[in-house]
CSV table of C-alpha atoms in Angstrom, one decimal:
chain,number,residue,atom,x,y,z
A,382,MET,CA,-5.4,155.6,23.5
A,383,ALA,CA,-5.9,156.8,20.0
A,384,ASP,CA,-4.4,160.2,19.4
A,385,VAL,CA,-6.2,162.6,17.1
A,386,GLN,CA,-3.6,164.5,15.0
A,387,VAL,CA,-5.2,166.8,12.5
A,388,PRO,CA,-2.8,168.9,10.5
A,389,VAL,CA,-2.9,172.5,11.6
A,390,LYS,CA,-4.0,174.9,8.8
A,391,SER,CA,-2.4,178.2,8.2
A,392,GLU,CA,-5.4,180.2,8.8
A,393,SER,CA,-5.4,183.7,10.4
A,394,SER,CA,-8.7,183.4,12.4
A,395,VAL,CA,-8.3,181.8,15.8
A,396,PHE,CA,-11.9,180.5,15.9
A,397,SER,CA,-12.0,178.9,12.5
A,398,PHE,CA,-14.5,176.1,12.0
A,399,GLY,CA,-13.5,174.1,8.9
A,400,LYS,CA,-13.4,170.4,8.0
A,401,ALA,CA,-10.6,169.6,10.4
A,402,GLU,CA,-12.4,171.2,13.3
A,403,LYS,CA,-15.7,169.4,12.5
A,404,LYS,CA,-13.8,166.1,12.5
A,405,LEU,CA,-12.7,166.9,16.1
A,406,ILE,CA,-16.3,166.8,17.2
A,407,THR,CA,-17.7,164.0,15.0
A,408,ASP,CA,-14.8,161.6,15.4
A,409,PRO,CA,-15.4,160.8,19.1
A,410,LEU,CA,-19.1,160.1,18.4
A,411,SER,CA,-18.4,156.8,16.6
A,412,ASP,CA,-15.0,155.7,15.4
A,413,ASN,CA,-13.0,157.1,18.3
A,414,ASN,CA,-15.6,156.9,21.0
A,415,PRO,CA,-14.2,157.4,24.5
A,416,ILE,CA,-16.1,154.6,26.0
A,417,THR,CA,-16.4,151.9,23.4
A,418,VAL,CA,-13.1,152.4,21.6
A,419,GLN,CA,-10.7,154.3,23.8
A,420,VAL,CA,-12.1,152.6,27.0
A,421,LEU,CA,-11.9,155.7,29.0
A,422,GLY,CA,-14.3,156.8,31.6
A,423,VAL,CA,-16.3,153.6,32.1
A,424,CYS,CA,-15.8,154.0,35.8
A,425,SER,CA,-18.2,156.7,36.9
A,426,ALA,CA,-20.5,156.2,34.0
A,427,LEU,CA,-22.4,153.0,34.6
A,428,ALA,CA,-24.0,153.7,38.0
A,429,VAL,CA,-25.8,156.7,36.7
A,430,THR,CA,-27.5,155.1,33.8
A,431,THR,CA,-30.6,153.8,35.5
A,432,LEU,CA,-32.6,156.8,34.5
A,433,VAL,CA,-32.4,158.9,31.3
A,434,SER,CA,-32.6,162.1,33.2
A,435,LYS,CA,-29.7,161.2,35.4
A,436,ALA,CA,-27.6,160.2,32.4
A,437,LEU,CA,-28.5,163.5,30.6
A,438,VAL,CA,-27.4,165.6,33.6
A,439,MET,CA,-24.2,163.5,33.9
A,440,GLY,CA,-23.5,163.9,30.2
A,441,ILE,CA,-23.9,167.6,30.3
A,442,ALA,CA,-21.7,167.9,33.3
A,443,VAL,CA,-18.9,165.9,31.6
A,444,ILE,CA,-19.2,167.9,28.4
A,445,PHE,CA,-18.7,171.1,30.4
A,446,VAL,CA,-15.7,169.8,32.3
A,447,THR,CA,-14.0,168.2,29.4
A,448,ALA,CA,-14.4,171.3,27.2
A,449,PHE,CA,-13.2,173.8,29.8
A,450,SER,CA,-10.4,171.6,31.3
A,451,ASN,CA,-9.1,171.1,27.8
A,452,LEU,CA,-9.3,174.9,27.1
A,453,PHE,CA,-7.6,175.9,30.3
A,454,THR,CA,-4.8,173.3,30.1
A,455,SER,CA,-4.2,174.2,26.5
A,456,MET,CA,-3.9,177.9,27.4
A,457,LEU,CA,-1.5,177.1,30.2
A,458,ARG,CA,0.4,174.3,28.4
A,459,GLU,CA,3.6,176.4,27.8
A,460,TYR,CA,3.8,177.4,31.4
A,461,ILE,CA,3.2,174.1,33.1
A,462,PRO,CA,6.5,172.3,34.1
A,463,LYS,CA,6.5,168.7,32.8
A,464,SER,CA,7.3,167.3,36.3
A,465,VAL,CA,4.2,168.7,38.0
A,466,ARG,CA,1.7,168.6,35.1
A,467,MET,CA,-0.4,165.8,36.6
A,468,ILE,CA,-1.1,167.8,39.8
A,469,VAL,CA,-1.8,170.9,37.8
A,470,GLN,CA,-4.2,169.0,35.6
A,471,LEU,CA,-5.9,167.4,38.5
A,472,VAL,CA,-6.4,170.8,40.2
A,473,ILE,CA,-7.9,172.3,37.1
A,474,ILE,CA,-10.3,169.4,36.8
A,475,ALA,CA,-11.2,169.4,40.5
A,476,PHE,CA,-11.9,173.1,40.3
A,477,LEU,CA,-14.3,172.7,37.4
A,478,VAL,CA,-16.0,169.7,39.0
A,479,THR,CA,-16.5,171.7,42.2
A,480,VAL,CA,-18.1,174.5,40.1
A,481,VAL,CA,-20.4,172.0,38.4
A,482,GLU,CA,-21.4,170.4,41.7
A,483,LEU,CA,-22.3,173.7,43.3
A,484,ILE,CA,-24.3,174.8,40.3
A,485,LEU,CA,-26.2,171.5,40.2
A,486,LYS,CA,-26.9,171.6,43.9
A,487,ALA,CA,-28.4,175.0,43.6
A,488,VAL,CA,-30.4,174.4,40.4
A,489,ASN,CA,-31.7,170.9,40.8
A,490,TYR,CA,-31.3,169.5,44.3
A,491,PRO,CA,-33.1,166.1,43.8
A,492,ILE,CA,-30.9,165.2,40.9
A,493,TRP,CA,-27.8,166.2,42.8
A,494,LYS,CA,-29.0,164.0,45.7
A,495,GLU,CA,-29.4,161.0,43.4
A,496,LEU,CA,-26.1,161.5,41.6
A,497,SER,CA,-24.4,161.8,45.0
A,498,VAL,CA,-20.7,160.9,44.8
A,499,PHE,CA,-20.7,160.3,41.1
A,500,ILE,CA,-20.4,164.0,40.3
A,501,GLY,CA,-17.3,164.1,42.4
A,502,LEU,CA,-16.0,161.1,40.5
A,503,ILE,CA,-15.9,163.0,37.3
A,504,ILE,CA,-12.5,164.1,38.6
A,505,THR,CA,-11.0,160.6,38.2
A,506,ASN,CA,-12.9,160.0,35.0
A,507,CYS,CA,-10.1,158.8,32.7
A,508,ILE,CA,-11.5,160.7,29.7
A,509,LEU,CA,-10.4,164.0,31.3
A,510,MET,CA,-6.8,163.0,32.0
A,511,GLY,CA,-6.6,161.1,28.8
A,512,ARG,CA,-7.7,164.0,26.6
A,513,LEU,CA,-5.5,166.5,28.5
A,514,GLU,CA,-2.4,164.3,28.1
A,515,ALA,CA,-3.1,163.2,24.5
A,516,PHE,CA,-4.6,166.4,23.0
A,517,ALA,CA,-4.7,169.6,25.1
A,518,MET,CA,-1.0,169.5,26.0
A,519,GLY,CA,0.0,169.7,22.4
A,520,ASN,CA,-2.7,171.7,20.7
A,521,LYS,CA,-4.1,175.3,20.5
A,522,PRO,CA,-6.9,176.3,22.9
A,523,TRP,CA,-9.8,176.5,20.3
A,524,ARG,CA,-9.1,173.1,18.9
A,525,SER,CA,-8.7,171.6,22.3
A,526,PHE,CA,-12.0,173.1,23.3
A,527,LEU,CA,-13.7,171.4,20.4
A,528,ASP,CA,-11.9,168.2,21.1
A,529,GLY,CA,-13.3,168.4,24.7
A,530,ILE,CA,-16.8,169.0,23.4
A,531,GLY,CA,-16.5,166.1,21.0
A,532,ASN,CA,-15.3,163.6,23.6
A,533,GLY,CA,-17.8,164.8,26.2
A,534,LEU,CA,-20.6,164.3,23.6
A,535,GLY,CA,-19.3,160.8,22.6
A,536,TYR,CA,-19.4,159.9,26.3
A,537,GLY,CA,-22.8,161.4,26.8
A,538,ILE,CA,-24.3,159.6,23.8
A,539,ILE,CA,-23.3,156.2,25.1
A,540,LEU,CA,-24.6,157.1,28.5
A,541,VAL,CA,-28.0,158.1,27.2
A,542,MET,CA,-28.2,155.1,24.9
A,543,VAL,CA,-27.5,152.7,27.9
A,544,ALA,CA,-30.0,154.7,30.0
A,545,VAL,CA,-32.7,154.4,27.4
A,546,PHE,CA,-32.5,150.6,27.4
A,547,ARG,CA,-32.3,150.3,31.2
A,548,GLU,CA,-35.1,152.7,32.0
A,549,LEU,CA,-37.4,151.3,29.2
A,550,PHE,CA,-36.9,147.7,30.2
A,551,GLY,CA,-36.5,148.2,33.9
A,552,LYS,CA,-39.2,150.7,34.6
A,553,GLY,CA,-41.2,150.8,31.4
A,554,SER,CA,-40.7,154.5,31.2
A,555,LEU,CA,-38.6,157.2,29.5
A,556,MET,CA,-37.8,160.4,31.3
A,557,ASP,CA,-40.3,159.3,33.9
A,558,PHE,CA,-43.0,159.1,31.2
A,559,LYS,CA,-44.7,155.7,31.3
A,560,ILE,CA,-44.4,153.9,28.0
A,561,ILE,CA,-45.0,150.1,28.6
A,562,GLY,CA,-46.1,148.1,31.5
A,563,PRO,CA,-49.0,148.6,33.9
A,564,THR,CA,-49.5,152.4,34.2
A,565,SER,CA,-50.7,152.6,37.8
A,566,GLU,CA,-52.3,150.8,40.7
A,567,TYR,CA,-55.6,151.6,39.1
A,568,VAL,CA,-54.9,149.3,36.3
A,569,LEU,CA,-53.8,146.6,38.7
A,570,ASN,CA,-56.9,147.0,40.9
A,571,THR,CA,-59.5,147.0,38.1
A,572,MET,CA,-57.7,144.2,36.2
A,573,GLU,CA,-58.1,146.4,33.1
A,574,ILE,CA,-56.0,145.0,30.3
A,575,SER,CA,-54.8,147.6,27.8
A,576,TRP,CA,-52.1,147.3,25.1
A,577,LEU,CA,-49.7,148.8,27.6
A,578,SER,CA,-50.1,146.6,30.5
A,579,TRP,CA,-48.9,143.3,29.4
A,580,TYR,CA,-45.2,144.1,30.1
A,581,ALA,CA,-43.8,143.3,33.5
A,582,PRO,CA,-40.8,145.5,34.3
A,583,ASN,CA,-37.6,143.5,34.3
A,584,ASN,CA,-35.7,144.3,37.5
A,585,LEU,CA,-32.4,143.0,36.0
A,586,ALA,CA,-32.2,146.1,33.8
A,587,ILE,CA,-32.1,148.3,36.9
A,588,LEU,CA,-29.3,146.3,38.5
A,589,SER,CA,-25.8,147.2,37.5
A,590,PRO,CA,-24.7,144.2,35.4
A,591,ALA,CA,-27.3,145.2,32.8
A,592,ALA,CA,-25.3,148.3,32.0
A,593,MET,CA,-22.2,146.1,31.4
A,594,PHE,CA,-24.2,143.8,29.0
A,595,ILE,CA,-25.7,146.7,27.1
A,596,ILE,CA,-22.3,148.3,26.6
A,597,ALA,CA,-20.9,144.9,25.5
A,598,ILE,CA,-23.7,144.7,22.9
A,599,ILE,CA,-23.0,148.2,21.7
A,600,ILE,CA,-19.3,147.3,21.3
A,601,TRP,CA,-20.3,144.1,19.5
A,602,VAL,CA,-22.5,145.9,17.0
A,603,GLN,CA,-20.0,148.7,16.5
A,604,ARG,CA,-17.1,146.3,15.9
A,605,SER,CA,-19.1,144.1,13.6
A,606,ARG,CA,-19.9,147.1,11.4
A,607,ASN,CA,-16.4,148.4,11.5
A,608,PRO,CA,-13.8,145.5,11.6
A,609,LYS,CA,-10.9,148.0,11.8
A,610,LEU,CA,-11.7,148.4,15.5
A,611,VAL,CA,-11.4,144.8,16.5
A,612,ASP,CA,-8.7,143.9,19.1
A,613,ILE,CA,-6.0,141.7,17.8
A,614,SER,CA,-5.2,140.2,21.2
B,769,MET,CA,-16.8,146.0,67.2
B,770,SER,CA,-19.5,144.0,65.4
B,771,ASP,CA,-20.3,146.9,63.2
B,772,ILE,CA,-16.7,147.1,62.1
B,773,ILE,CA,-16.6,143.5,61.0
B,774,ASN,CA,-20.0,144.1,59.4
B,775,ILE,CA,-18.8,147.0,57.3
B,776,PHE,CA,-15.7,145.0,56.3
B,777,ILE,CA,-17.7,142.1,55.0
B,778,LYS,CA,-20.2,144.3,53.4
B,779,SER,CA,-17.7,146.5,51.6
B,780,ALA,CA,-15.6,143.5,50.5
B,781,PHE,CA,-18.4,141.3,49.1
B,782,ILE,CA,-21.8,142.7,49.1
B,783,GLU,CA,-21.2,146.3,48.0
B,784,ASN,CA,-18.1,145.4,46.0
B,785,LEU,CA,-16.6,148.6,44.6
B,786,ALA,CA,-15.7,147.0,41.3
B,787,LEU,CA,-18.6,144.8,40.7
B,788,SER,CA,-21.6,146.6,42.1
B,789,TYR,CA,-20.5,150.2,41.8
B,790,PHE,CA,-18.2,149.7,38.8
B,791,LEU,CA,-15.5,152.0,40.2
B,792,GLY,CA,-12.0,151.8,38.8
B,793,MET,CA,-13.2,150.2,35.6
B,794,CYS,CA,-10.5,151.8,33.4
B,795,SER,CA,-7.6,150.0,35.1
B,796,PHE,CA,-9.9,147.0,35.8
B,797,LEU,CA,-10.4,146.3,32.1
B,798,ALA,CA,-6.9,147.3,31.0
B,799,VAL,CA,-4.9,145.3,33.6
B,800,SER,CA,-7.0,142.2,33.9
B,801,LYS,CA,-5.3,140.3,31.1
B,802,SER,CA,-3.1,138.2,33.3
B,803,VAL,CA,-3.4,137.0,36.9
B,804,LYS,CA,0.1,138.1,37.9
B,805,THR,CA,-0.3,141.8,36.9
B,806,ALA,CA,-3.9,141.8,38.3
B,807,LEU,CA,-2.6,140.6,41.6
B,808,GLY,CA,0.1,143.4,41.6
B,809,LEU,CA,-2.5,146.1,41.0
B,810,GLY,CA,-4.9,144.5,43.5
B,811,ILE,CA,-2.3,144.6,46.3
B,812,ALA,CA,-1.4,148.2,45.4
B,813,VAL,CA,-5.1,149.2,45.6
B,814,VAL,CA,-5.5,147.5,49.0
B,815,PHE,CA,-2.4,149.4,50.2
B,816,VAL,CA,-3.4,152.8,49.0
B,817,GLN,CA,-7.1,152.4,49.9
B,818,GLY,CA,-6.3,151.3,53.4
B,819,ILE,CA,-4.0,154.4,53.9
B,820,THR,CA,-5.9,157.2,52.1
B,821,MET,CA,-9.3,156.5,53.6
B,822,PRO,CA,-8.4,157.1,57.3
B,823,ILE,CA,-6.3,160.1,56.3
B,824,ASN,CA,-9.0,161.6,54.3
B,825,TRP,CA,-11.4,161.1,57.2
B,826,LEU,CA,-9.0,162.9,59.5
B,827,ILE,CA,-8.6,165.8,57.0
B,828,ASP,CA,-12.4,166.0,56.5
B,829,HIS,CA,-13.1,166.2,60.2
B,830,TYR,CA,-10.3,168.2,61.6
B,831,LEU,CA,-9.5,170.5,58.7
B,832,LEU,CA,-12.6,171.0,56.5
B,833,GLY,CA,-15.4,170.3,59.0
B,834,GLU,CA,-17.1,172.9,61.1
B,835,ALA,CA,-15.5,171.5,64.2
B,836,GLY,CA,-12.1,171.7,62.5
B,837,ILE,CA,-9.2,174.1,63.3
B,838,PHE,CA,-10.4,176.8,60.9
B,839,GLY,CA,-13.8,176.8,62.6
B,840,MET,CA,-15.8,177.1,59.4
B,841,ASP,CA,-17.4,174.9,56.8
B,842,LEU,CA,-14.9,174.3,54.1
B,843,THR,CA,-16.4,171.2,52.7
B,844,PHE,CA,-16.8,172.7,49.2
B,845,LEU,CA,-13.0,172.2,49.0
B,846,ARG,CA,-13.4,168.5,49.5
B,847,PHE,CA,-12.7,167.4,45.9
B,848,ILE,CA,-9.5,169.4,45.5
B,849,ILE,CA,-8.2,168.5,48.9
B,850,PHE,CA,-9.0,164.8,48.6
B,851,ILE,CA,-7.5,164.3,45.1
B,852,SER,CA,-4.4,166.2,46.2
B,853,THR,CA,-4.1,164.0,49.3
B,854,ILE,CA,-4.5,160.9,47.2
B,855,ALA,CA,-1.9,162.1,44.7
B,856,ALA,CA,0.6,163.0,47.4
B,857,LEU,CA,0.0,159.8,49.4
B,858,VAL,CA,0.5,157.6,46.3
B,859,GLN,CA,3.8,159.4,45.7
B,860,LEU,CA,4.8,158.9,49.4
B,861,VAL,CA,3.8,155.2,49.4
B,862,GLU,CA,5.8,154.7,46.3
B,863,MET,CA,8.9,156.2,47.9
B,864,VAL,CA,8.5,154.3,51.1
B,865,VAL,CA,7.9,151.0,49.4
B,866,GLU,CA,10.9,151.6,47.2
B,867,LYS,CA,13.1,152.2,50.3
B,868,VAL,CA,11.7,149.4,52.5
B,869,SER,CA,11.0,146.6,50.1
B,870,PRO,CA,12.6,146.9,46.6
B,871,SER,CA,11.1,143.5,45.6
B,872,LEU,CA,7.6,144.6,46.3
B,873,TYR,CA,8.3,147.9,44.5
B,874,ASN,CA,9.5,146.0,41.4
B,875,SER,CA,6.4,143.8,41.4
B,876,LEU,CA,4.0,146.8,41.8
B,877,GLY,CA,6.0,148.7,39.3
B,878,ILE,CA,4.0,151.1,37.1
B,879,PHE,CA,0.7,150.4,39.0
B,880,LEU,CA,1.3,152.7,41.9
B,881,PRO,CA,1.2,156.0,39.9
B,882,LEU,CA,-1.8,154.7,38.0
B,883,ILE,CA,-3.7,154.4,41.2
B,884,THR,CA,-4.0,158.2,41.6
B,885,VAL,CA,-6.7,158.3,38.9
B,886,ASN,CA,-8.3,155.0,39.9
B,887,CYS,CA,-11.9,156.0,40.7
B,888,ALA,CA,-12.2,153.3,43.4
B,889,ILE,CA,-9.9,155.3,45.6
B,890,LEU,CA,-11.6,158.7,45.4
B,891,GLY,CA,-15.0,157.0,45.2
B,892,GLY,CA,-14.2,155.1,48.4
B,893,SER,CA,-13.4,158.3,50.2
B,894,LEU,CA,-16.5,160.1,48.9
B,895,PHE,CA,-18.7,157.1,49.9
B,896,MET,CA,-17.1,157.1,53.3
B,897,ILE,CA,-18.2,160.8,53.7
B,898,SER,CA,-21.7,160.3,52.4
B,899,LYS,CA,-22.2,157.2,54.7
B,900,GLU,CA,-21.0,159.2,57.7
B,901,TYR,CA,-18.7,156.6,59.1
B,902,ASN,CA,-16.5,157.2,62.2
B,903,PHE,CA,-12.8,156.7,62.2
B,904,ALA,CA,-12.7,153.0,63.0
B,905,GLN,CA,-15.4,152.3,60.5
B,906,SER,CA,-13.6,154.2,57.8
B,907,VAL,CA,-10.4,152.1,58.4
B,908,SER,CA,-12.4,148.9,58.0
B,909,PHE,CA,-14.3,150.3,55.0
B,910,GLY,CA,-11.0,151.2,53.3
B,911,LEU,CA,-9.5,147.8,53.9
B,912,GLY,CA,-12.6,145.9,53.0
B,913,GLY,CA,-13.2,147.9,49.8
B,914,GLY,CA,-9.6,147.5,48.7
B,915,ILE,CA,-9.7,143.7,49.3
B,916,GLY,CA,-13.0,143.4,47.5
B,917,TRP,CA,-11.6,145.3,44.5
B,918,ALA,CA,-8.5,143.1,44.4
B,919,LEU,CA,-10.6,139.9,44.7
B,920,ALA,CA,-12.7,141.0,41.7
B,921,ILE,CA,-9.8,141.9,39.4
B,922,VAL,CA,-7.9,138.7,40.2
B,923,ALA,CA,-11.1,136.6,39.5
B,924,ILE,CA,-11.7,138.4,36.2
B,925,ALA,CA,-8.1,138.0,35.2
B,926,GLY,CA,-8.3,134.2,35.8
B,927,ILE,CA,-11.3,133.9,33.6
B,928,ARG,CA,-9.8,136.1,30.9
B,929,GLU,CA,-6.7,133.9,30.8
B,930,LYS,CA,-8.7,130.8,30.2
B,931,LEU,CA,-10.7,132.6,27.6
B,932,THR,CA,-7.8,133.0,25.3
B,933,TYR,CA,-8.3,129.4,24.3
B,934,SER,CA,-11.9,129.6,23.4
B,935,HIS,CA,-13.6,130.6,20.2
B,936,VAL,CA,-15.1,134.1,20.6
B,937,PRO,CA,-16.7,136.0,17.7
B,938,PRO,CA,-14.0,138.3,16.4
B,939,ALA,CA,-16.0,141.5,17.1
B,940,LEU,CA,-16.4,140.5,20.8
B,941,ARG,CA,-12.8,139.5,21.3
B,942,GLY,CA,-11.0,141.4,24.1
B,943,LEU,CA,-13.0,144.3,25.3
B,944,GLY,CA,-16.5,143.1,24.5
B,945,MET,CA,-16.0,139.8,26.2
B,946,ALA,CA,-14.4,141.6,29.2
B,947,PHE,CA,-17.6,143.7,29.6
B,948,PHE,CA,-19.8,140.6,29.4
B,949,LEU,CA,-17.7,138.8,32.0
B,950,THR,CA,-17.7,141.7,34.4
B,951,GLY,CA,-21.5,141.8,34.1
B,952,LEU,CA,-21.8,138.1,34.8
B,953,MET,CA,-19.4,138.4,37.8
B,954,GLY,CA,-21.5,141.3,39.1
B,955,MET,CA,-24.5,139.0,39.0
B,956,ALA,CA,-22.6,136.3,40.8
B,957,PHE,CA,-21.6,138.8,43.5
B,958,MET,CA,-25.2,139.8,43.8
B,959,GLY,CA,-25.9,136.3,45.2
B,960,LEU,CA,-23.9,137.4,48.3
B,961,MET,CA,-26.6,140.0,49.1
B,962,GLY,CA,-28.4,137.1,50.8
B,963,ILE,CA,-25.8,137.2,53.5
B,964,ASP,CA,-27.6,138.7,56.5
B,965,PRO,CA,-25.5,141.4,58.1
B,966,ALA,CA,-27.3,140.9,61.3
B,967,ALA,CA,-25.7,137.5,61.6
B,968,PHE,CA,-22.4,139.1,62.4
B,969,LYS,CA,-23.7,141.1,65.3
């Protein structure tokens, strides 16, 4: 797990936002991406990427939880005894996830129903524990908060990227808006051929292995462009 | 009885936690470099999954549910309680195994504590709740899910060991190839969907 250690500046303001802080947010988007480089949080991610809307909701939920769990852990870091820190971190995360789940259930019930257990699985998402251990336990609250947002964003971006491919090729739509493929039964019945209707939706893209292949291709592209990231083993 | 066997087969092969839900992927990808360590983690998962699932079922029904001892609906506490139970049980299992069988303890080694944050364990418990299983069914779901996960990780580790001798493009080496392999294995397991669950009745 790559540790981000940015030198602390001697600045008086707590909420400064300089170059070092900006790096905390932009770094996880590409060179230190939680999914493709740190390999954290693949677990609960892949099953929710069949639709872009599901991936977006999941991404937002994870950004919220990473940001605030980092913030709270960092605030409490001097008071948590080393021996029970895992349990304390898990309780903080579980509390935040419960909050997210209850909000989502109240605001958008259909999406909550579709995501089902995967909202709960944010708790065991390795990004959270990983960032708490590697960053929040040793950094000030504001910087930890930014690191949480950055990592949540990096995770969400990969999720949405995978979901775009899967929904476009599997259902021919994006955000439930039809893009390619036969638009409706009307088209099928009247045998009307338009420029949209030649595409037959590929069911493989909806099935779970497709997510694996797409992430593998993303990793391939990313590592070809940046050979520093290549595994030696 | 038939539905118990049915659930066991289904959770081990058809709805494999690792290959069709992609749960526990972090440790799945990290530990599948050699068959020996993969087997160790697999056994540990079967162990913990088989124990936590029934206990979480009991807690959910007799503590949190409306019919429980508090007489009110406390299910919103599910996440916190489940994850604490899992963490506590993993610790307990570790202590018991160390006492009873030091050789098993040495071979499981660092994998036991890792299991607390293995999504397959918490995911299994949450699936058990959302599928509304009864107690016997939850036991069989726990064992089946654990065995299915162990099977998947050992199979992947075997392939990855062989892969060390082949020419893979440098950018795909390691992680990228592991993702491709997991996807292919997932497709292979999909072939098992043809098994008719009614045949076991």
